Structures are given as structure tokens and as C-alpha cells.
Amino acid sequence: MDYHLRLFLSLALLLPCVISIDPLFSVCSTSDDHYFVPDNTFKHNLDKLMFVLANQAPAIGFGLESVGQGHNRVNGLVLCRGDLKSTACSTCIRAADAWISKLCPYKKEATIWFDHCLLRYSNNEFFGELDNSNEFCMSNTLNISTNSVVFHGKVTKLMNKLTMAAHLSPLLFTTGEMKVGESEKLHGLVQCTRDLSGGDCKKCLETAISELATCSHGKKGGRILGGSCNIRYELYPFFEH
Ligand SMILES: *[C@@H]1O[C@H](CO)[C@@H](O)[C@H](O)[C@H]1NC(C)=O
């Protein structure tokens, strides 16, 4: 097969597969002056940023980069779920790149969340800052069958334990389990973006835990997704060990 045909075929196979990974949420900047003109320097810098992040991040599950100067400077961050292999991380980042330009066309600031990764970019420098502005709650649709106060006491206990471990770990990420009742087990995950300090990571996770108790009360699973951290619990294993 000649090179161009092969390239065409692999792209044709790749793109629908990447775009079929659906985002959980996305947020675009809302101010009117936050648009860039197609084909200008900002756009070129954004493309370059995505390229750099997609190359740099999969190996370590995290990427942080800035491209360009002055008002055309763009800052970006990607974070893959801490248990992922680099191929799965890479797939998620490519999907995020493809989706974010569709969902937030010509925006100077956007964030997108997936099961497996988070992508943020902005013309404003945001590295190392705790982002409390974007927080989403998702719940498992199934109700628990036991006492919800007791159940959520256990969820909170597990999450607090994971937070204590995660904020001191280099990856700012931890998973763990806790027995509930006779045969059921809670599975939990907490993770912060790695530009945060351990102390800010802890703050972010504690806020998320307090929100989780309200948003997924009585539910078999729940998660809080934010720009700086995310947490999740389920009664089934949803991550790799
Ligand atoms: C879960 O509980 C809520 C409130 O108690 C109820 O309205 C809903 O129908 C229940 N859903 C399921 C799937 O049982």
C-alpha cells in the first residue's frame, strides 16, 4: 500500500473512534471578548499547544505547557486518570482535542472532562491556582437499599482516607476500597491536577467531598468533577489496580 493510502485509512479508522468517546461535561469561556479569529496567531499557538501536550502527557499522565507571547499566549493542562496506561491516556487526549474545538469553537478558554482525562486551556495563566469555579456532580442512577446516612458516613470516611494519602503522594492520586455491609465494597478514587500544591489539593478534595454528600445522596455511585480535582465512588470497581 502506498503511504498516502495507508495514512488515509488509518485516519479514517482513527477519527470516528476518537470522537465516539463522549465528554462528560465541557465549559467554554462566556465573555464576548473571549473569541479569537480563525487562522490567527492564537489559533496556531493553540494547535501547537495541543500537539505538545498530546506528545508529552501520555507517558506520565500529565502535561502542562504554554505556547506563544503576549495576548496570543495560551496555557494548557491535561490530566489522565492516574491508573491509565499511556495508550489509553493518549486516546483520551486526542478525543479531548477533537471535541473541545467542536464544543468551544474559537474560545480563548475552555475545559472538557472525560471518564479518562481532563483538558483545560486558557489565555490566562492558571497554573498552580485552585479552580473552584467549575464543579459538576454526576450520580449513579441506582438508589442504595440500605440506610443512606450510614452509607454516606462510610463514603465520606473512605474519601477522607484517600485524600490524606493523595495529597502527600507525588501523583496527587489514590484509589482504595472499603467494606460496606456483608458482601458489598465501596471503590473510591481521588485525584488533583499536578500543578497544585499538596495543601491546595487537600482543600480541593475536601470541598468536593462535602459536595458529594449532597449531590449523590442515596445513590450507589457519585462523582464531583472540577478544574483542579475530581473524586468518585461506586459499588463496583471502575479503575485498574
Ligand atoms: C430512587 O429514589 C428516589 C427518591 O427516594 C425515587 O424518586 C426514585 O424513583 C428511585 N429510583 C429508583 C431507580 O429506584
Short mmCIF file of C-alpha atoms and ligand atoms in Angstrom, two decimals:
data_model
loop_
_atom_site.label_atom_id
_atom_site.label_comp_id
_atom_site.label_asym_id
_atom_site.label_seq_id
_atom_site.Cartn_x
_atom_site.Cartn_y
_atom_site.Cartn_z
CA MET A 1 0.00 0.00 0.00
CA ASP A 2 1.34 3.43 -0.74
CA TYR A 3 1.96 5.80 2.12
CA HIS A 4 -0.90 8.20 1.41
CA LEU A 5 -3.48 5.48 1.14
CA ARG A 6 -2.27 3.98 4.37
CA LEU A 7 -2.32 7.36 6.08
CA PHE A 8 -5.84 8.00 4.82
CA LEU A 9 -7.06 4.62 6.01
CA SER A 10 -5.55 4.96 9.45
CA LEU A 11 -7.00 8.45 9.87
CA ALA A 12 -10.39 7.27 8.65
CA LEU A 13 -10.31 4.47 11.20
CA LEU A 14 -8.94 6.62 13.99
CA LEU A 15 -11.12 9.71 13.88
CA PRO A 16 -14.59 8.17 14.35
CA CYS A 17 -13.17 6.05 17.13
CA VAL A 18 -11.66 9.02 18.95
CA ILE A 19 -14.77 11.16 18.55
CA SER A 20 -17.01 8.33 19.75
CA ILE A 21 -15.56 8.80 23.24
CA ASP A 22 -18.10 11.19 24.71
CA PRO A 23 -17.25 14.01 27.07
CA LEU A 24 -18.94 14.18 30.47
CA PHE A 25 -19.02 17.99 30.56
CA SER A 26 -17.46 20.98 28.92
CA VAL A 27 -17.24 24.66 29.80
CA CYS A 28 -16.36 27.45 27.39
CA SER A 29 -15.48 30.99 28.43
CA THR A 30 -18.59 33.16 28.30
CA SER A 31 -17.32 36.72 27.86
CA ASP A 32 -17.79 38.20 24.38
CA ASP A 33 -14.20 39.38 24.04
CA HIS A 34 -13.07 35.82 24.54
CA TYR A 35 -13.19 34.83 20.88
CA PHE A 36 -10.22 34.52 18.62
CA VAL A 37 -10.29 34.95 14.87
CA PRO A 38 -9.87 31.70 12.94
CA ASP A 39 -6.44 31.30 11.45
CA ASN A 40 -4.72 33.86 13.64
CA THR A 41 -1.69 33.53 15.89
CA PHE A 42 -3.72 32.41 18.90
CA LYS A 43 -5.18 29.54 16.87
CA HIS A 44 -1.72 28.49 15.73
CA ASN A 45 -0.45 28.59 19.30
CA LEU A 46 -3.44 26.55 20.47
CA ASP A 47 -2.78 23.92 17.79
CA LYS A 48 0.86 23.79 18.78
CA LEU A 49 -0.08 23.51 22.45
CA MET A 50 -2.36 20.53 21.74
CA PHE A 51 0.37 18.87 19.74
CA VAL A 52 2.91 19.30 22.53
CA LEU A 53 0.50 18.11 25.24
CA ALA A 54 -0.56 15.07 23.21
CA ASN A 55 3.10 14.07 22.87
CA GLN A 56 4.29 14.95 26.32
CA ALA A 57 1.45 13.84 28.59
CA PRO A 58 0.68 10.14 27.92
CA ALA A 59 3.97 8.84 29.31
CA ILE A 60 3.41 10.44 32.72
CA GLY A 61 -0.35 11.03 32.62
CA PHE A 62 0.01 14.78 32.96
CA GLY A 63 1.05 17.74 30.85
CA LEU A 64 1.46 21.46 31.46
CA GLU A 65 2.63 23.83 28.74
CA SER A 66 2.43 27.41 27.50
CA VAL A 67 2.89 28.50 23.89
CA GLY A 68 3.28 31.98 22.40
CA GLN A 69 3.76 35.51 23.71
CA GLY A 70 1.64 38.41 24.96
CA HIS A 71 -2.09 38.28 24.25
CA ASN A 72 -1.59 35.30 21.94
CA ARG A 73 -0.09 33.19 24.69
CA VAL A 74 -2.09 30.06 25.51
CA ASN A 75 -1.67 27.88 28.60
CA GLY A 76 -2.82 24.29 28.73
CA LEU A 77 -3.12 21.34 31.05
CA VAL A 78 -4.07 17.71 30.54
CA LEU A 79 -4.55 15.12 33.25
CA CYS A 80 -5.28 11.45 32.70
CA ARG A 81 -6.88 9.27 35.35
CA GLY A 82 -3.99 8.09 37.48
CA ASP A 83 -4.41 4.37 36.82
CA LEU A 84 -4.37 4.61 33.00
CA LYS A 85 -1.74 3.21 30.68
CA SER A 86 -0.17 5.65 28.25
CA THR A 87 -2.14 4.34 25.23
CA ALA A 88 -5.49 4.92 26.96
CA CYS A 89 -4.27 8.34 28.12
CA SER A 90 -3.21 9.23 24.61
CA THR A 91 -6.57 8.16 23.14
CA CYS A 92 -8.42 10.34 25.65
CA ILE A 93 -6.25 13.39 24.97
CA ARG A 94 -6.84 13.06 21.22
CA ALA A 95 -10.58 12.81 21.83
CA ALA A 96 -10.43 15.87 24.10
CA ASP A 97 -8.57 17.83 21.45
CA ALA A 98 -11.12 16.84 18.79
CA TRP A 99 -14.13 17.62 20.99
CA ILE A 100 -13.02 20.88 22.56
CA SER A 101 -12.71 22.68 19.23
CA LYS A 102 -16.20 21.46 18.30
CA LEU A 103 -17.82 22.34 21.62
CA CYS A 104 -16.00 25.63 22.24
CA PRO A 105 -15.13 26.92 18.76
CA TYR A 106 -12.76 29.91 18.73
CA LYS A 107 -12.87 30.30 22.51
CA LYS A 108 -9.82 31.56 24.33
CA GLU A 109 -10.65 29.46 27.35
CA ALA A 110 -12.24 26.02 27.66
CA THR A 111 -12.31 22.93 29.85
CA ILE A 112 -13.52 19.45 28.99
CA TRP A 113 -13.98 16.38 31.18
CA PHE A 114 -13.98 12.72 30.19
CA ASP A 115 -14.02 9.50 32.15
CA HIS A 116 -10.32 9.14 31.44
CA CYS A 117 -8.95 12.66 31.20
CA LEU A 118 -9.32 16.39 31.68
CA LEU A 119 -8.18 19.10 29.26
CA ARG A 120 -8.01 22.82 30.09
CA TYR A 121 -6.62 25.73 28.14
CA SER A 122 -6.79 29.47 28.65
CA ASN A 123 -5.19 32.72 27.55
CA ASN A 124 -4.95 33.45 31.30
CA GLU A 125 -2.18 31.87 33.31
CA PHE A 126 -3.90 29.42 35.69
CA PHE A 127 -1.13 27.00 36.67
CA GLY A 128 -0.94 26.27 40.37
CA GLU A 129 -4.25 28.00 41.13
CA LEU A 130 -7.12 26.23 42.79
CA ASP A 131 -10.14 26.36 40.44
CA ASN A 132 -13.41 26.42 42.37
CA SER A 133 -15.48 27.94 39.59
CA ASN A 134 -16.32 24.81 37.64
CA GLU A 135 -17.70 21.90 39.56
CA PHE A 136 -20.07 19.22 38.34
CA CYS A 137 -21.82 16.42 40.09
CA MET A 138 -22.78 13.13 38.48
CA SER A 139 -24.64 10.32 40.19
CA ASN A 140 -25.23 6.69 39.52
CA THR A 141 -28.97 6.40 38.78
CA LEU A 142 -29.40 3.45 41.15
CA ASN A 143 -30.52 4.00 44.74
CA ILE A 144 -28.87 2.26 47.64
CA SER A 145 -31.09 -0.13 49.55
CA THR A 146 -29.60 0.48 53.00
CA ASN A 147 -29.69 3.43 55.40
CA SER A 148 -28.33 6.39 53.46
CA VAL A 149 -26.90 8.24 56.48
CA VAL A 150 -24.81 5.23 57.45
CA PHE A 151 -23.83 4.63 53.82
CA HIS A 152 -22.67 8.19 53.25
CA GLY A 153 -20.80 8.17 56.52
CA LYS A 154 -18.75 5.36 55.01
CA VAL A 155 -18.36 7.12 51.65
CA THR A 156 -17.04 10.20 53.44
CA LYS A 157 -14.74 8.12 55.62
CA LEU A 158 -13.23 6.40 52.58
CA MET A 159 -12.86 9.67 50.67
CA ASN A 160 -11.19 11.38 53.63
CA LYS A 161 -8.76 8.49 53.94
CA LEU A 162 -7.93 8.67 50.21
CA THR A 163 -7.49 12.44 50.45
CA MET A 164 -4.96 12.07 53.26
CA ALA A 165 -2.91 9.68 51.11
CA ALA A 166 -3.33 11.50 47.78
CA HIS A 167 -2.30 14.99 48.86
CA LEU A 168 1.03 13.62 50.13
CA SER A 169 1.72 11.44 47.08
CA PRO A 170 3.72 12.66 44.06
CA LEU A 171 0.87 11.88 41.63
CA LEU A 172 -1.78 13.52 43.85
CA PHE A 173 -3.87 10.45 43.14
CA THR A 174 -5.14 7.49 45.18
CA THR A 175 -7.68 4.72 44.89
CA GLY A 176 -8.98 2.46 47.62
CA GLU A 177 -11.73 0.21 48.90
CA MET A 178 -13.85 -0.17 51.98
CA LYS A 179 -16.26 -2.90 53.01
CA VAL A 180 -19.88 -1.89 53.40
CA GLY A 181 -22.30 -4.40 54.85
CA GLU A 182 -21.87 -8.13 54.41
CA SER A 183 -20.65 -8.51 50.86
CA GLU A 184 -20.53 -5.09 49.23
CA LYS A 185 -17.46 -2.96 48.78
CA LEU A 186 -17.07 0.74 48.12
CA HIS A 187 -14.50 1.67 45.50
CA GLY A 188 -13.15 5.21 45.62
CA LEU A 189 -10.82 7.43 43.64
CA VAL A 190 -9.47 10.93 44.26
CA GLN A 191 -7.15 12.95 42.04
CA CYS A 192 -5.81 16.51 41.73
CA THR A 193 -4.09 18.24 38.83
CA ARG A 194 -0.36 18.02 39.47
CA ASP A 195 0.29 21.75 39.24
CA LEU A 196 -1.35 22.13 42.68
CA SER A 197 0.50 22.07 45.98
CA GLY A 198 -0.35 19.19 48.32
CA GLY A 199 -2.14 21.65 50.60
CA ASP A 200 -4.34 23.04 47.80
CA CYS A 201 -5.03 19.51 46.60
CA LYS A 202 -6.31 18.62 50.05
CA LYS A 203 -8.53 21.76 50.11
CA CYS A 204 -9.92 20.92 46.67
CA LEU A 205 -10.72 17.34 47.62
CA GLU A 206 -12.32 18.32 50.93
CA THR A 207 -14.65 20.75 49.16
CA ALA A 208 -15.53 18.04 46.63
CA ILE A 209 -16.26 15.52 49.40
CA SER A 210 -18.66 17.92 51.10
CA GLU A 211 -20.48 18.46 47.79
CA LEU A 212 -20.61 14.76 47.02
CA ALA A 213 -22.60 14.06 50.18
CA THR A 214 -25.39 16.33 48.91
CA CYS A 215 -25.32 15.62 45.21
CA SER A 216 -25.27 11.84 45.24
CA HIS A 217 -27.14 11.23 48.46
CA GLY A 218 -28.75 7.79 48.48
CA LYS A 219 -27.08 6.83 45.21
CA LYS A 220 -24.91 3.81 44.51
CA GLY A 221 -22.26 5.98 42.93
CA GLY A 222 -21.29 9.58 42.54
CA ARG A 223 -18.58 11.90 41.38
CA ILE A 224 -17.52 15.51 41.53
CA LEU A 225 -15.58 16.83 38.57
CA GLY A 226 -13.68 20.08 38.91
CA GLY A 227 -10.97 22.01 37.13
CA SER A 228 -8.41 21.15 39.83
CA CYS A 229 -9.59 17.83 41.27
CA ASN A 230 -12.11 15.04 40.94
CA ILE A 231 -13.48 12.30 43.16
CA ARG A 232 -15.66 9.24 42.59
CA TYR A 233 -17.16 6.31 44.43
CA GLU A 234 -19.05 3.27 43.15
CA LEU A 235 -20.10 -0.12 44.48
CA TYR A 236 -18.17 -1.78 41.64
CA PRO A 237 -14.53 -1.49 40.60
CA PHE A 238 -14.16 1.23 37.94
CA PHE A 239 -10.38 1.62 37.91
CA GLU A 240 -7.35 -0.60 37.35
CA HIS A 241 -5.09 -1.56 40.20
C1 LIG B 1 -34.66 6.45 43.92
O1 LIG B 1 -35.18 7.18 45.00
C2 LIG B 1 -35.90 8.35 44.63
C3 LIG B 1 -36.22 9.15 45.88
O2 LIG B 1 -36.32 8.37 47.01
C4 LIG B 1 -37.12 7.92 43.82
O3 LIG B 1 -37.85 9.06 43.43
C5 LIG B 1 -36.65 7.16 42.59
O4 LIG B 1 -37.75 6.68 41.86
C6 LIG B 1 -35.74 5.99 42.98
N1 LIG B 1 -35.15 5.44 41.76
C7 LIG B 1 -35.01 4.12 41.55
C8 LIG B 1 -34.34 3.73 40.27
O5 LIG B 1 -35.40 3.28 42.33
#
